[in-house]
Short mmCIF file of C-alpha atoms in Angstrom, two decimals:
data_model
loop_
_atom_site.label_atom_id
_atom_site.label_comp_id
_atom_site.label_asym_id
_atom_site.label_seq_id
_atom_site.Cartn_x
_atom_site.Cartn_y
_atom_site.Cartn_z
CA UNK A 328 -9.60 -4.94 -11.63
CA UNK A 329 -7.40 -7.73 -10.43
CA UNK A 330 -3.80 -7.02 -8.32
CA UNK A 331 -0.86 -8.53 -7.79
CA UNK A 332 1.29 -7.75 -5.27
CA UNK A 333 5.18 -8.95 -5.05
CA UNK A 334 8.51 -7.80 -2.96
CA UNK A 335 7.63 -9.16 0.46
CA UNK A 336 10.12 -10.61 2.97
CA UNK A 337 11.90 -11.00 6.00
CA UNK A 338 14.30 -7.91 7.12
CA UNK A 339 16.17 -7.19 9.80
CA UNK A 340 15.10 -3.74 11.69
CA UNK A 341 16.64 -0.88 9.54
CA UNK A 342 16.86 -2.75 6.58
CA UNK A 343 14.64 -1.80 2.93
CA UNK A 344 11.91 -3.37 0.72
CA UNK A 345 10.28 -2.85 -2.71
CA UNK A 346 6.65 -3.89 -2.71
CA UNK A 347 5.04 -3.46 -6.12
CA UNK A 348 1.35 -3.80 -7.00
CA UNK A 349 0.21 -4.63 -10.59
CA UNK A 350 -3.10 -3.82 -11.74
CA UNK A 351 -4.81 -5.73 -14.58
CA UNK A 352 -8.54 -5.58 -15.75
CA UNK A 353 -10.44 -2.55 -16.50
CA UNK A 354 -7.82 -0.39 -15.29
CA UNK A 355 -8.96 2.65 -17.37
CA UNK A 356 -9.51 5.83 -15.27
CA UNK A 357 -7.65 3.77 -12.52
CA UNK A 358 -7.83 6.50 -9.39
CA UNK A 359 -6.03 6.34 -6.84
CA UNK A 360 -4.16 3.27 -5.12
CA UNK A 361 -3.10 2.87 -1.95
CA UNK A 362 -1.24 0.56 0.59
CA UNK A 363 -2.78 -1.09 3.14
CA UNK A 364 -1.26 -3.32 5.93
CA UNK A 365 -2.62 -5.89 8.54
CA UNK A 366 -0.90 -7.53 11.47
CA UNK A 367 -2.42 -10.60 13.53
CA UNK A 368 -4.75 -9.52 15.68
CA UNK A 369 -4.99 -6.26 14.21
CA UNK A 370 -7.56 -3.82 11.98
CA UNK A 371 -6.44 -3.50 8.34
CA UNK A 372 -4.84 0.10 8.44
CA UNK A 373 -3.78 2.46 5.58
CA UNK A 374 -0.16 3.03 4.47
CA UNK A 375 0.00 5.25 1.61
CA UNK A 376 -1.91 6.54 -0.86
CA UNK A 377 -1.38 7.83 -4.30
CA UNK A 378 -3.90 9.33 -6.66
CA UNK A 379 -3.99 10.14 -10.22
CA UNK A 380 -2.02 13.24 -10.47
CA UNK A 381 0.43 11.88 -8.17
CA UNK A 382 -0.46 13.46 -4.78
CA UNK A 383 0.23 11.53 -1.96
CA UNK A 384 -0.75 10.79 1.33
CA UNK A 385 0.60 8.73 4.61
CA UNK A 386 0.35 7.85 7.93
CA UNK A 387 1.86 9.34 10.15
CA UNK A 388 4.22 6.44 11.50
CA UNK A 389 5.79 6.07 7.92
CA UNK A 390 6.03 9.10 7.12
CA UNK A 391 9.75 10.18 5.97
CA UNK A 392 10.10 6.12 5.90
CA UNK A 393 8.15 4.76 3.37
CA UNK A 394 7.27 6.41 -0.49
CA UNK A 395 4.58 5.64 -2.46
CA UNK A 396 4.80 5.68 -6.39
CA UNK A 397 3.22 4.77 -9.70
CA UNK A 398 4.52 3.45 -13.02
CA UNK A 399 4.52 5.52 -15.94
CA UNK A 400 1.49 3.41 -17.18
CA UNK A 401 -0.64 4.52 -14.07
CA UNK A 402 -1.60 1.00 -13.38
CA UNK A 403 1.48 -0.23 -11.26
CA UNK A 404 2.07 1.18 -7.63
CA UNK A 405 5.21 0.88 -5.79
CA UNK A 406 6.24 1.15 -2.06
CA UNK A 407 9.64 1.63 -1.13
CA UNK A 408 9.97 1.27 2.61
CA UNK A 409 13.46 2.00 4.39
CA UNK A 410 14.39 2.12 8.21
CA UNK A 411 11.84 -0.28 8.83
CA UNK A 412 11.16 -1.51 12.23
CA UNK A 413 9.28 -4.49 13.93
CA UNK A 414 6.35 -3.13 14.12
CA UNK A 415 5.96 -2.33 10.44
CA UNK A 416 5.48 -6.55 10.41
CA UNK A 417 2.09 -7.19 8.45
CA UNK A 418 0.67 -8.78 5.65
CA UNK A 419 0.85 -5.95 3.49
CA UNK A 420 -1.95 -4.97 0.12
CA UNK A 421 -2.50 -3.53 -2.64
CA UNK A 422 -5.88 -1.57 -2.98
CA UNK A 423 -7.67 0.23 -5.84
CA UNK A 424 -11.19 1.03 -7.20
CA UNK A 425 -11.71 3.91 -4.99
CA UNK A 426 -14.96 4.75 -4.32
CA UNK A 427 -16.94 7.79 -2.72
CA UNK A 428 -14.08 9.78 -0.99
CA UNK A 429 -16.30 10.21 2.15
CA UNK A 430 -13.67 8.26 4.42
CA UNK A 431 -10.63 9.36 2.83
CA UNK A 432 -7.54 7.83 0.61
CA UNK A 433 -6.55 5.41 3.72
CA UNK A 434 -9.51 4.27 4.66
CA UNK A 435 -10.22 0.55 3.32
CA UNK A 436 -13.70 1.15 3.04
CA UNK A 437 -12.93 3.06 0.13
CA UNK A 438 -11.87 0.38 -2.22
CA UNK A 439 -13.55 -1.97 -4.02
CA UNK A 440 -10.59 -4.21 -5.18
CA UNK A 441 -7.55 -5.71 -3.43
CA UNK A 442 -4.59 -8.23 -3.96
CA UNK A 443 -4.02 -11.11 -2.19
CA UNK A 444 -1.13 -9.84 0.15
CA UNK A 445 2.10 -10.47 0.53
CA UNK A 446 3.86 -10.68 3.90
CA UNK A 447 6.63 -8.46 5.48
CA UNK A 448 8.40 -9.06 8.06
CA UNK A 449 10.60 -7.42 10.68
CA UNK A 450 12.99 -8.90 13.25
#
């Protein structure tokens, strides 16, 4: 499974982005994706996650902020983040290829295949 991510950029604090994440590959029976983001100096931390069915999951600084979705095709993801703030700055990625479940949907251990990033930033 290859991604591509898109829809980074600079904002200023309150402002909105789009970040999409296309999926290309053996996509078929594509679980769930998720949203990962990693500053300088920083651990790579989860975002949101979406599986299959459309559940979702966040953490708990985005929460009410950012929303997670998927294309009617299953194999795009989408994160619409509003309000955003400073320290939302981070390369941001696109993850999928989920593996045991053991660690959860935000944990990066649980995904074998990520995009290259693209960077958001805050001021």
């Amino acid at each position: 499974v290859q991604l591509v991510e898109s829809g980074g950029g600079s904002v200023q604090a309150g402002g909105s982005l789009r970040l999409s994440c296309a999926a290309s590959g053996n996509t078929f029976g594509l679980g769930p994706m998720a949203w990962f983001r990693q500053a300088p100096g920083k651990e790579r931390e989860g975002v949101a996650a979406i599986d299959g069915d459309g559940s979702t999951t966040y953490r708990d600084s985005v929460k009410g902020r950012f929303t997670i979705s998927r294309g009617n095709a299953k194999n795009t993801v989408y994160l619409q983040m509003n309000s955003l703030k400073p320290e939302d700055t981070a390369m941001y990625y696109c993850a999928a290829g989920f593996l045991t479940g053991i660690a959860g949907v935000l944990s990066p251990d649980e995904y074998a295949n990520w995009g290259q990033g693209t960077q958001v930033t805050v001021s």
